[in-house]
Coordinates of C-alpha atoms in Angstrom, one line a residue:
M21 CA -30.6 -1.9 -21.5
D22 CA -29.5 0.8 -19.0
L23 CA -30.0 4.3 -20.4
N24 CA -27.9 5.7 -17.6
T25 CA -24.9 3.6 -18.6
I26 CA -23.4 5.5 -21.5
E27 CA -19.9 5.8 -23.0
R28 CA -18.6 9.3 -22.7
N29 CA -17.1 9.1 -26.2
D30 CA -20.3 7.8 -27.8
P31 CA -22.2 10.8 -29.2
D32 CA -25.1 8.6 -30.3
S33 CA -25.5 7.3 -26.8
V34 CA -25.4 10.9 -25.4
A35 CA -28.0 12.1 -27.9
Q36 CA -30.4 9.2 -27.2
N37 CA -30.0 9.6 -23.5
A38 CA -30.6 13.3 -23.6
A39 CA -33.8 12.8 -25.7
V40 CA -35.4 10.6 -23.0
A41 CA -33.8 11.9 -19.8
S42 CA -36.9 13.9 -18.8
A43 CA -39.3 11.0 -19.5
P44 CA -40.3 8.5 -16.8
A45 CA -38.5 5.2 -16.9
K46 CA -40.4 2.6 -19.0
K47 CA -39.4 -1.0 -19.5
V48 CA -39.9 -3.4 -22.4
F49 CA -39.8 -7.1 -22.3
V50 CA -39.2 -8.8 -25.7
K51 CA -39.7 -12.5 -26.3
T52 CA -38.2 -13.9 -29.5
Y53 CA -39.4 -16.9 -31.4
G54 CA -37.9 -18.5 -34.4
C55 CA -34.8 -17.8 -36.5
Q56 CA -31.6 -15.8 -36.0
M57 CA -33.1 -12.9 -38.0
N58 CA -35.8 -12.5 -35.3
V59 CA -33.0 -12.4 -32.7
Y60 CA -31.4 -9.6 -34.7
D61 CA -34.8 -7.8 -35.2
S62 CA -35.5 -8.0 -31.4
Q63 CA -32.3 -6.3 -30.7
R64 CA -33.0 -3.5 -33.2
M65 CA -36.5 -3.1 -31.8
T66 CA -35.0 -2.4 -28.3
D67 CA -32.6 0.0 -30.0
A68 CA -35.6 1.8 -31.6
L69 CA -37.5 1.9 -28.3
A70 CA -34.5 3.4 -26.5
A71 CA -35.3 6.6 -28.3
D72 CA -38.8 6.4 -26.8
G73 CA -37.5 6.1 -23.3
Y74 CA -37.7 2.3 -22.9
T75 CA -35.1 0.2 -21.2
A76 CA -35.0 -3.6 -21.8
T77 CA -35.8 -6.0 -19.0
D78 CA -35.6 -9.8 -18.6
A79 CA -38.5 -9.8 -16.1
I80 CA -41.9 -9.7 -17.8
A81 CA -43.5 -8.7 -14.5
E82 CA -41.6 -5.4 -14.6
A83 CA -42.5 -4.5 -18.2
D84 CA -44.7 -1.6 -19.3
L85 CA -44.6 -3.0 -22.8
V86 CA -44.4 -6.7 -23.7
L87 CA -43.5 -7.5 -27.3
L88 CA -43.7 -11.0 -28.8
N89 CA -41.4 -11.2 -31.9
T90 CA -43.0 -14.1 -33.7
C91 CA -42.3 -16.9 -36.2
H92 CA -44.8 -18.3 -38.7
I93 CA -42.8 -21.1 -40.2
R94 CA -44.7 -23.9 -38.5
E95 CA -48.2 -24.2 -37.1
K96 CA -47.2 -24.9 -33.5
A97 CA -45.1 -21.8 -33.4
A98 CA -48.1 -19.6 -34.2
E99 CA -50.3 -21.4 -31.6
K100 CA -47.6 -20.9 -29.0
V101 CA -47.9 -17.2 -29.5
Y102 CA -51.7 -17.3 -28.8
S103 CA -51.2 -19.4 -25.8
E104 CA -48.6 -16.9 -24.5
L105 CA -50.9 -14.0 -25.2
G106 CA -53.5 -15.7 -22.9
R107 CA -51.1 -15.7 -20.0
I108 CA -50.0 -12.1 -20.7
R109 CA -53.6 -11.0 -20.9
D110 CA -54.2 -12.2 -17.3
M111 CA -51.0 -10.4 -16.2
K112 CA -52.2 -7.2 -17.9
A113 CA -55.6 -7.4 -16.1
E114 CA -53.8 -7.9 -12.7
R115 CA -51.7 -4.8 -13.4
A116 CA -54.8 -2.8 -14.4
A117 CA -56.5 -3.7 -11.1
V118 CA -53.8 -1.9 -9.2
G119 CA -53.6 1.1 -11.5
R120 CA -50.5 0.0 -13.6
K121 CA -50.8 -0.1 -17.3
M122 CA -49.2 -2.7 -19.5
L123 CA -49.2 -2.6 -23.3
I124 CA -49.0 -5.8 -25.4
G125 CA -47.6 -6.0 -28.9
V126 CA -47.1 -8.7 -31.5
A127 CA -44.3 -8.3 -34.0
G128 CA -42.7 -10.5 -36.6
C129 CA -44.0 -12.9 -39.1
V130 CA -47.2 -14.0 -37.3
A131 CA -48.1 -10.3 -37.1
Q132 CA -47.5 -9.9 -40.8
A133 CA -49.5 -13.0 -41.8
E134 CA -52.5 -12.6 -39.5
G135 CA -52.7 -8.9 -38.9
A136 CA -56.0 -7.8 -37.4
E137 CA -57.0 -11.4 -36.7
I138 CA -54.6 -11.3 -33.7
I139 CA -56.5 -8.5 -32.1
R140 CA -59.8 -10.3 -32.8
R141 CA -58.5 -13.5 -31.2
S142 CA -56.7 -11.7 -28.4
P143 CA -58.4 -8.3 -27.7
A144 CA -55.8 -7.5 -25.0
V145 CA -53.3 -6.9 -27.7
D146 CA -52.7 -3.2 -28.3
L147 CA -50.5 -3.3 -31.4
V148 CA -49.5 -5.6 -34.2
I149 CA -46.5 -4.7 -36.3
G150 CA -44.8 -6.5 -39.2
P151 CA -41.1 -7.2 -39.5
Q152 CA -40.6 -4.5 -42.2
T153 CA -42.1 -1.7 -40.1
Y154 CA -40.7 -2.1 -36.5
H155 CA -38.6 1.1 -37.0
R156 CA -42.0 2.9 -36.7
L157 CA -42.5 1.5 -33.1
P158 CA -42.1 4.9 -31.3
D159 CA -44.8 6.5 -33.5
V160 CA -47.1 3.5 -33.2
L161 CA -46.8 3.5 -29.4
A162 CA -47.7 7.2 -29.3
R163 CA -50.9 6.4 -31.1
V164 CA -51.5 3.4 -28.8
R165 CA -51.1 5.5 -25.7
G166 CA -53.7 7.8 -27.3
G167 CA -56.2 5.0 -27.1
E168 CA -55.9 3.4 -30.6
K169 CA -55.4 -0.3 -31.4
I170 CA -52.8 -0.4 -34.2
V171 CA -52.2 -2.9 -37.0
E172 CA -49.1 -1.8 -38.9
T173 CA -48.3 -4.4 -41.5
E174 CA -47.9 -2.5 -44.7
Y175 CA -44.5 -2.9 -46.2
A176 CA -42.5 0.2 -45.8
I177 CA -41.5 1.9 -49.0
E178 CA -38.5 3.5 -47.3
D179 CA -35.5 1.5 -46.1
K180 CA -36.2 0.6 -42.4
F181 CA -32.5 0.2 -41.7
E182 CA -31.9 3.9 -42.6
H183 CA -34.5 4.9 -40.0
L184 CA -33.3 2.8 -37.1
P185 CA -31.3 4.6 -34.4
K186 CA -27.8 3.2 -34.0
P187 CA -27.5 1.1 -30.9
K188 CA -25.4 2.5 -28.1
R189 CA -21.9 1.2 -27.8
A190 CA -22.4 0.2 -24.1
E191 CA -25.4 -1.9 -25.1
M192 CA -23.5 -3.5 -28.0
I193 CA -20.7 -4.5 -25.6
K194 CA -23.2 -6.3 -23.4
R195 CA -24.3 -8.4 -26.3
G196 CA -21.0 -10.3 -26.4
V197 CA -18.2 -11.2 -28.8
T198 CA -20.5 -12.8 -31.5
A199 CA -23.2 -10.9 -33.3
F200 CA -25.8 -11.2 -36.1
L201 CA -26.0 -8.7 -38.9
T202 CA -28.9 -8.7 -41.4
V203 CA -27.7 -8.0 -44.9
Q204 CA -30.7 -9.3 -46.9
E205 CA -34.4 -9.8 -46.3
G206 CA -37.3 -11.5 -48.1
C207 CA -37.3 -14.3 -50.7
D208 CA -38.3 -14.6 -54.3
K209 CA -38.0 -18.4 -54.5
F210 CA -41.7 -19.2 -53.5
C211 CA -41.1 -22.7 -52.3
T212 CA -44.5 -24.2 -51.9
F213 CA -44.2 -25.0 -48.2
C214 CA -42.9 -21.6 -47.1
V215 CA -44.6 -18.4 -45.9
V216 CA -41.5 -16.2 -46.0
P217 CA -42.3 -14.5 -49.3
Y218 CA -45.7 -13.5 -47.9
T219 CA -44.5 -12.4 -44.5
R220 CA -41.1 -10.8 -45.3
G221 CA -41.7 -9.8 -48.9
S222 CA -39.5 -9.9 -51.9
E223 CA -35.7 -10.0 -51.8
V224 CA -34.1 -6.8 -50.7
S225 CA -30.3 -6.3 -50.2
R226 CA -28.7 -3.6 -48.0
P227 CA -26.0 -1.5 -49.6
V228 CA -22.4 -2.2 -48.7
A229 CA -21.8 1.1 -46.9
Q230 CA -24.6 0.4 -44.5
I231 CA -23.4 -3.1 -43.8
V232 CA -19.7 -2.1 -43.3
A233 CA -20.7 0.8 -41.0
E234 CA -22.7 -1.6 -38.8
A235 CA -19.9 -4.2 -38.8
E236 CA -17.4 -1.5 -37.8
R237 CA -19.5 -0.5 -34.9
L238 CA -19.8 -4.1 -33.8
A239 CA -16.0 -4.6 -34.0
D240 CA -15.5 -1.4 -32.1
A241 CA -17.7 -2.9 -29.3
G242 CA -15.5 -6.0 -29.1
V243 CA -17.3 -8.3 -31.5
R244 CA -14.9 -10.9 -33.0
E245 CA -17.3 -13.0 -35.1
V246 CA -20.2 -11.8 -37.3
T247 CA -22.9 -13.9 -38.9
L248 CA -24.5 -12.3 -41.9
L249 CA -28.2 -13.0 -42.0
G250 CA -30.8 -13.3 -44.7
Q251 CA -33.8 -15.4 -45.6
N252 CA -31.8 -16.1 -48.7
V253 CA -28.5 -14.6 -47.8
N254 CA -26.4 -15.8 -50.8
A255 CA -28.8 -14.0 -53.1
W256 CA -27.5 -10.7 -51.6
H257 CA -26.5 -8.2 -54.3
G258 CA -25.9 -4.7 -53.0
K259 CA -24.4 -1.5 -54.2
G260 CA -20.7 -1.5 -53.5
E261 CA -18.4 1.3 -52.4
D262 CA -17.2 1.6 -56.0
G263 CA -20.8 2.1 -57.2
M264 CA -20.9 -1.3 -58.8
E265 CA -23.2 -4.2 -57.7
W266 CA -21.4 -6.7 -55.5
G267 CA -22.2 -10.3 -54.6
L268 CA -21.9 -11.9 -51.2
G269 CA -18.4 -13.3 -51.9
R270 CA -17.0 -9.8 -52.5
L271 CA -18.8 -8.4 -49.4
L272 CA -17.2 -11.1 -47.2
F273 CA -13.7 -10.1 -48.5
R274 CA -14.5 -6.4 -47.6
L275 CA -15.8 -7.3 -44.1
A276 CA -12.6 -9.3 -43.5
E277 CA -10.6 -6.1 -43.8
I278 CA -12.3 -4.6 -40.6
P279 CA -9.8 -4.5 -37.7
G280 CA -10.9 -6.8 -34.9
L281 CA -13.3 -9.0 -36.9
A282 CA -11.6 -12.4 -37.0
R283 CA -14.5 -14.6 -38.1
L284 CA -17.3 -14.4 -40.6
R285 CA -20.3 -16.7 -41.3
Y286 CA -23.5 -16.4 -43.2
T287 CA -26.9 -18.1 -43.2
T288 CA -29.4 -19.2 -44.6
S289 CA -28.4 -20.1 -48.2
H290 CA -30.2 -21.5 -51.3
P291 CA -28.4 -24.0 -53.5
R292 CA -29.3 -22.0 -56.6
D293 CA -27.4 -18.9 -55.4
M294 CA -24.0 -20.4 -54.6
D295 CA -22.0 -18.7 -57.3
D296 CA -18.3 -19.1 -58.2
E297 CA -17.2 -15.9 -56.3
L298 CA -18.8 -17.2 -53.1
I299 CA -17.2 -20.6 -53.5
A300 CA -13.9 -18.9 -54.1
A301 CA -14.4 -17.0 -50.8
H302 CA -14.6 -20.3 -49.0
R303 CA -11.3 -21.2 -50.6
D304 CA -9.3 -18.0 -50.2
L305 CA -10.7 -16.2 -47.2
P306 CA -9.3 -17.5 -43.8
A307 CA -11.8 -15.4 -41.8
L308 CA -14.8 -17.3 -43.5
M309 CA -15.4 -20.2 -41.2
P310 CA -15.5 -23.7 -42.8
Y311 CA -19.2 -24.3 -42.1
L312 CA -22.1 -24.0 -44.6
H313 CA -25.8 -24.3 -43.9
L314 CA -27.2 -25.2 -47.3
P315 CA -30.8 -26.6 -47.1
V316 CA -31.9 -29.2 -49.6
Q317 CA -35.3 -30.2 -47.9
S318 CA -35.6 -33.5 -49.8
G319 CA -33.6 -36.1 -51.7
S320 CA -36.4 -36.9 -54.1
D321 CA -36.5 -35.0 -57.4
R322 CA -40.3 -35.5 -57.6
I323 CA -40.8 -33.9 -54.2
L324 CA -38.2 -31.2 -54.9
K325 CA -40.2 -30.3 -58.0
A326 CA -43.5 -30.2 -56.0
M327 CA -41.7 -28.0 -53.4
N328 CA -40.6 -25.6 -56.3
R329 CA -37.0 -25.9 -55.2
R330 CA -35.8 -25.6 -58.8
H331 CA -32.9 -28.0 -58.4
T332 CA -32.5 -31.7 -58.3
A333 CA -30.7 -34.0 -55.9
K334 CA -27.9 -34.5 -58.5
D335 CA -27.5 -30.7 -58.8
Y336 CA -27.2 -30.4 -55.0
L337 CA -24.6 -33.1 -54.7
A338 CA -22.6 -31.7 -57.7
L339 CA -22.6 -28.3 -56.0
L340 CA -21.3 -29.9 -52.8
E341 CA -18.4 -31.5 -54.7
R342 CA -17.4 -28.1 -56.0
I343 CA -17.6 -26.5 -52.5
R344 CA -15.6 -29.3 -50.9
A345 CA -13.0 -29.1 -53.6
A346 CA -12.5 -25.5 -52.7
R347 CA -12.5 -26.0 -48.9
G348 CA -11.7 -29.6 -47.8
D349 CA -12.5 -29.1 -44.1
I350 CA -15.9 -27.5 -44.7
A351 CA -18.7 -29.0 -42.6
L352 CA -22.2 -29.1 -44.1
S353 CA -25.5 -28.4 -42.3
G354 CA -28.9 -28.7 -43.9
D355 CA -32.7 -28.5 -43.5
F356 CA -35.1 -31.4 -44.2
I357 CA -38.9 -31.6 -44.4
V358 CA -40.5 -35.1 -44.1
G359 CA -44.0 -35.9 -45.1
F360 CA -44.5 -33.2 -47.7
P361 CA -47.8 -33.9 -49.6
G362 CA -47.4 -36.9 -51.9
E363 CA -44.2 -38.1 -50.3
T364 CA -44.0 -41.9 -50.8
D365 CA -41.8 -44.4 -49.1
A366 CA -39.5 -44.3 -52.1
D367 CA -39.3 -40.5 -51.9
F368 CA -38.3 -40.7 -48.3
E369 CA -35.7 -43.3 -49.0
A370 CA -34.2 -41.0 -51.6
T371 CA -33.8 -38.4 -48.8
M372 CA -32.1 -41.0 -46.6
D373 CA -29.8 -41.9 -49.4
L374 CA -28.8 -38.3 -50.0
V375 CA -28.1 -37.8 -46.3
G376 CA -25.9 -40.9 -46.4
Q377 CA -23.9 -39.5 -49.3
V378 CA -23.5 -36.0 -47.9
N379 CA -22.6 -36.9 -44.3
Y380 CA -23.8 -33.8 -42.5
A381 CA -22.1 -32.3 -39.4
S382 CA -25.4 -31.0 -38.2
A383 CA -29.0 -30.6 -39.6
F384 CA -32.5 -29.5 -38.8
S385 CA -35.4 -31.8 -39.7
F386 CA -39.1 -31.2 -39.3
K387 CA -42.5 -32.8 -40.2
Y388 CA -44.3 -30.9 -42.9
S389 CA -46.7 -28.4 -41.4
P390 CA -49.2 -26.8 -43.8
R391 CA -49.2 -23.1 -43.7
P392 CA -52.4 -21.2 -44.8
G393 CA -52.0 -19.4 -48.1
T394 CA -49.1 -21.5 -49.4
P395 CA -49.6 -23.8 -52.4
G396 CA -48.5 -26.8 -50.4
A397 CA -51.5 -26.5 -48.0
D398 CA -53.9 -27.1 -51.0
M399 CA -52.0 -30.1 -52.5
P400 CA -53.6 -33.5 -52.4
D401 CA -52.3 -36.7 -50.7
H402 CA -51.2 -35.3 -47.4
V403 CA -49.2 -37.8 -45.4
P404 CA -50.7 -39.2 -42.2
E405 CA -49.1 -37.9 -39.0
A406 CA -48.1 -41.4 -37.9
V407 CA -46.1 -41.9 -41.1
K408 CA -44.5 -38.5 -40.7
D409 CA -43.5 -39.3 -37.1
E410 CA -41.9 -42.6 -38.1
R411 CA -40.0 -41.0 -41.0
L412 CA -38.8 -38.1 -38.9
Q413 CA -37.5 -40.5 -36.2
R414 CA -35.5 -42.5 -38.8
L415 CA -34.1 -39.4 -40.4
Q416 CA -33.1 -37.8 -37.1
A417 CA -31.4 -40.9 -35.9
L418 CA -29.2 -40.9 -39.0
L419 CA -28.5 -37.2 -38.7
L420 CA -27.6 -37.5 -35.0
K421 CA -25.2 -40.4 -35.8
Q422 CA -23.5 -38.2 -38.4
Q423 CA -23.3 -35.3 -36.0
Q424 CA -21.7 -37.5 -33.3
D425 CA -19.3 -39.1 -35.8
F426 CA -18.2 -35.6 -36.9
G427 CA -17.5 -34.7 -33.3
L428 CA -15.6 -37.9 -32.6
G429 CA -13.5 -37.3 -35.7
L430 CA -12.2 -34.1 -34.1
V431 CA -10.9 -35.8 -31.0
G432 CA -7.1 -35.4 -30.9
S433 CA -7.1 -32.6 -33.4
T434 CA -5.9 -29.1 -32.7
I435 CA -8.3 -26.2 -33.6
D436 CA -8.8 -22.5 -33.0
T437 CA -11.6 -21.6 -30.6
L438 CA -13.2 -18.3 -29.9
I439 CA -13.9 -17.9 -26.1
E440 CA -17.4 -16.7 -26.0
K441 CA -18.9 -16.8 -22.4
P442 CA -18.5 -18.3 -18.9
G443 CA -19.4 -22.0 -18.7
R444 CA -22.4 -23.3 -16.8
Q445 CA -20.1 -25.0 -14.3
A446 CA -17.6 -23.2 -12.1
G447 CA -14.1 -23.2 -13.5
Q448 CA -15.2 -23.4 -17.2
K449 CA -15.5 -21.1 -20.2
V450 CA -17.3 -21.9 -23.4
G451 CA -15.7 -21.3 -26.8
R452 CA -17.0 -21.7 -30.3
S453 CA -15.3 -24.0 -32.8
P454 CA -15.0 -23.1 -36.5
W455 CA -17.9 -25.5 -37.1
L456 CA -20.2 -23.9 -34.5
Q457 CA -19.9 -26.5 -31.7
P458 CA -19.6 -25.3 -28.2
V459 CA -16.1 -26.0 -26.8
I460 CA -15.6 -26.4 -23.1
V461 CA -12.2 -25.2 -21.8
D462 CA -10.7 -24.3 -18.4
E463 CA -11.6 -20.8 -17.4
K464 CA -7.8 -20.0 -17.2
A465 CA -7.4 -20.9 -20.9
G466 CA -8.1 -17.3 -22.0
E467 CA -10.3 -14.3 -21.7
I468 CA -13.7 -13.8 -23.4
G469 CA -13.0 -12.7 -27.0
D470 CA -9.6 -14.5 -27.2
I471 CA -9.1 -17.0 -30.0
I472 CA -7.0 -19.8 -28.6
R473 CA -5.4 -22.9 -29.9
V474 CA -6.8 -26.0 -28.2
R475 CA -6.6 -29.8 -28.5
I476 CA -10.0 -31.7 -28.5
T477 CA -9.9 -34.3 -25.8
K478 CA -13.4 -35.7 -25.9
T479 CA -17.0 -35.0 -27.0
G480 CA -20.2 -34.4 -25.2
Y481 CA -23.8 -34.7 -26.5
N482 CA -23.6 -31.4 -28.4
S483 CA -20.2 -30.1 -27.4
L484 CA -16.5 -30.6 -27.4
F485 CA -14.1 -30.6 -24.5
A486 CA -10.6 -29.2 -25.0
E487 CA -7.3 -28.3 -23.4
L488 CA -4.8 -25.7 -24.4
A489 CA -2.6 -27.0 -27.2

């Protein structure tokens, strides 16, 4: 983020730049773990820090401030953070030896869950800030520079989105032609394996006016595709422009009216919140891409009940029938946990059976990882790791075959592709299919941001190859 690069017509950029022009240049390095919402949060943290005189850097050695934006979904993710803090601690000591100061901060869900324990385990850390309070970063850093160690994990009563500075147009242009936009945070479902209700809090929906204003700024900066984010995004219910409460389906129709925005997506959804209006949006809204990430976690009703999912496998399959009836070319993605406490061979086979019936285009699958403070961690009959490993390998083999079959089924078809970025190899560009696969095309096929018509010629491991139709 270069504070000297501003758009002359962007008053927000001018104001932010003027506010920090007299301050010495400071650099912040942000490392992001976990979900798409953390990616979005990291971008908004750098926006907030711009007002405090920081520019972003991709080189940790240059940084005056290092922020780890963390994920707490699985045990290994948290341990990776502590391992990384050990390396940064040594770097901080080396900097101090030559008279250069480095501040270290931990943000995100590990910060929210563990709070002061992080500073106890890693005394080199200067600040710990939860995901609902990162708009306070400039104030927190002022206190840190005064010699305090800060743990800021109380949920903010005020709306953090109202208090975040708007990102500069020049910075938004650098982020590319696709973007994330958070519309909902938190979760009220309390699945027994999940820490999100404890780290992100209860469900909160942003109002339509806020969302539309941010989407318009993204479109003005050249964004062609926006993905709406939420821990439980299809539970979104926000105050509409007419003063009434809107659901996600109506919001999608409103966003599709914004000039320049050609594609819309949303993630992550819960089966219990797929209402008729949202299903109708998949049927009637061309801008809404035919791809749906709808986690089920297990195909066993007994395990689903233990997980507190509050739906059955039959409920899930019936819902998919309705969605596919509305949009015949929709591709399904899902999440699966194997080895949840008490899972038997029969329970696992029920999951394999459900996967066979659904035929996923892509999916994410994990071994159950007990998270402290969740009901699942205290359940009896934990599954041995060796059994988890064997089940995960079988499940992933089936899911991989389905993903490859989906790609092969597209060979010879003609589709629209959004050109997103240069390819890794010379002479190539990378596009994005309606179903989220990377599409490799000749660099002369179009410019970044163009939506072009291509014919799929072959598949790669995780991508498609195409020529102009």
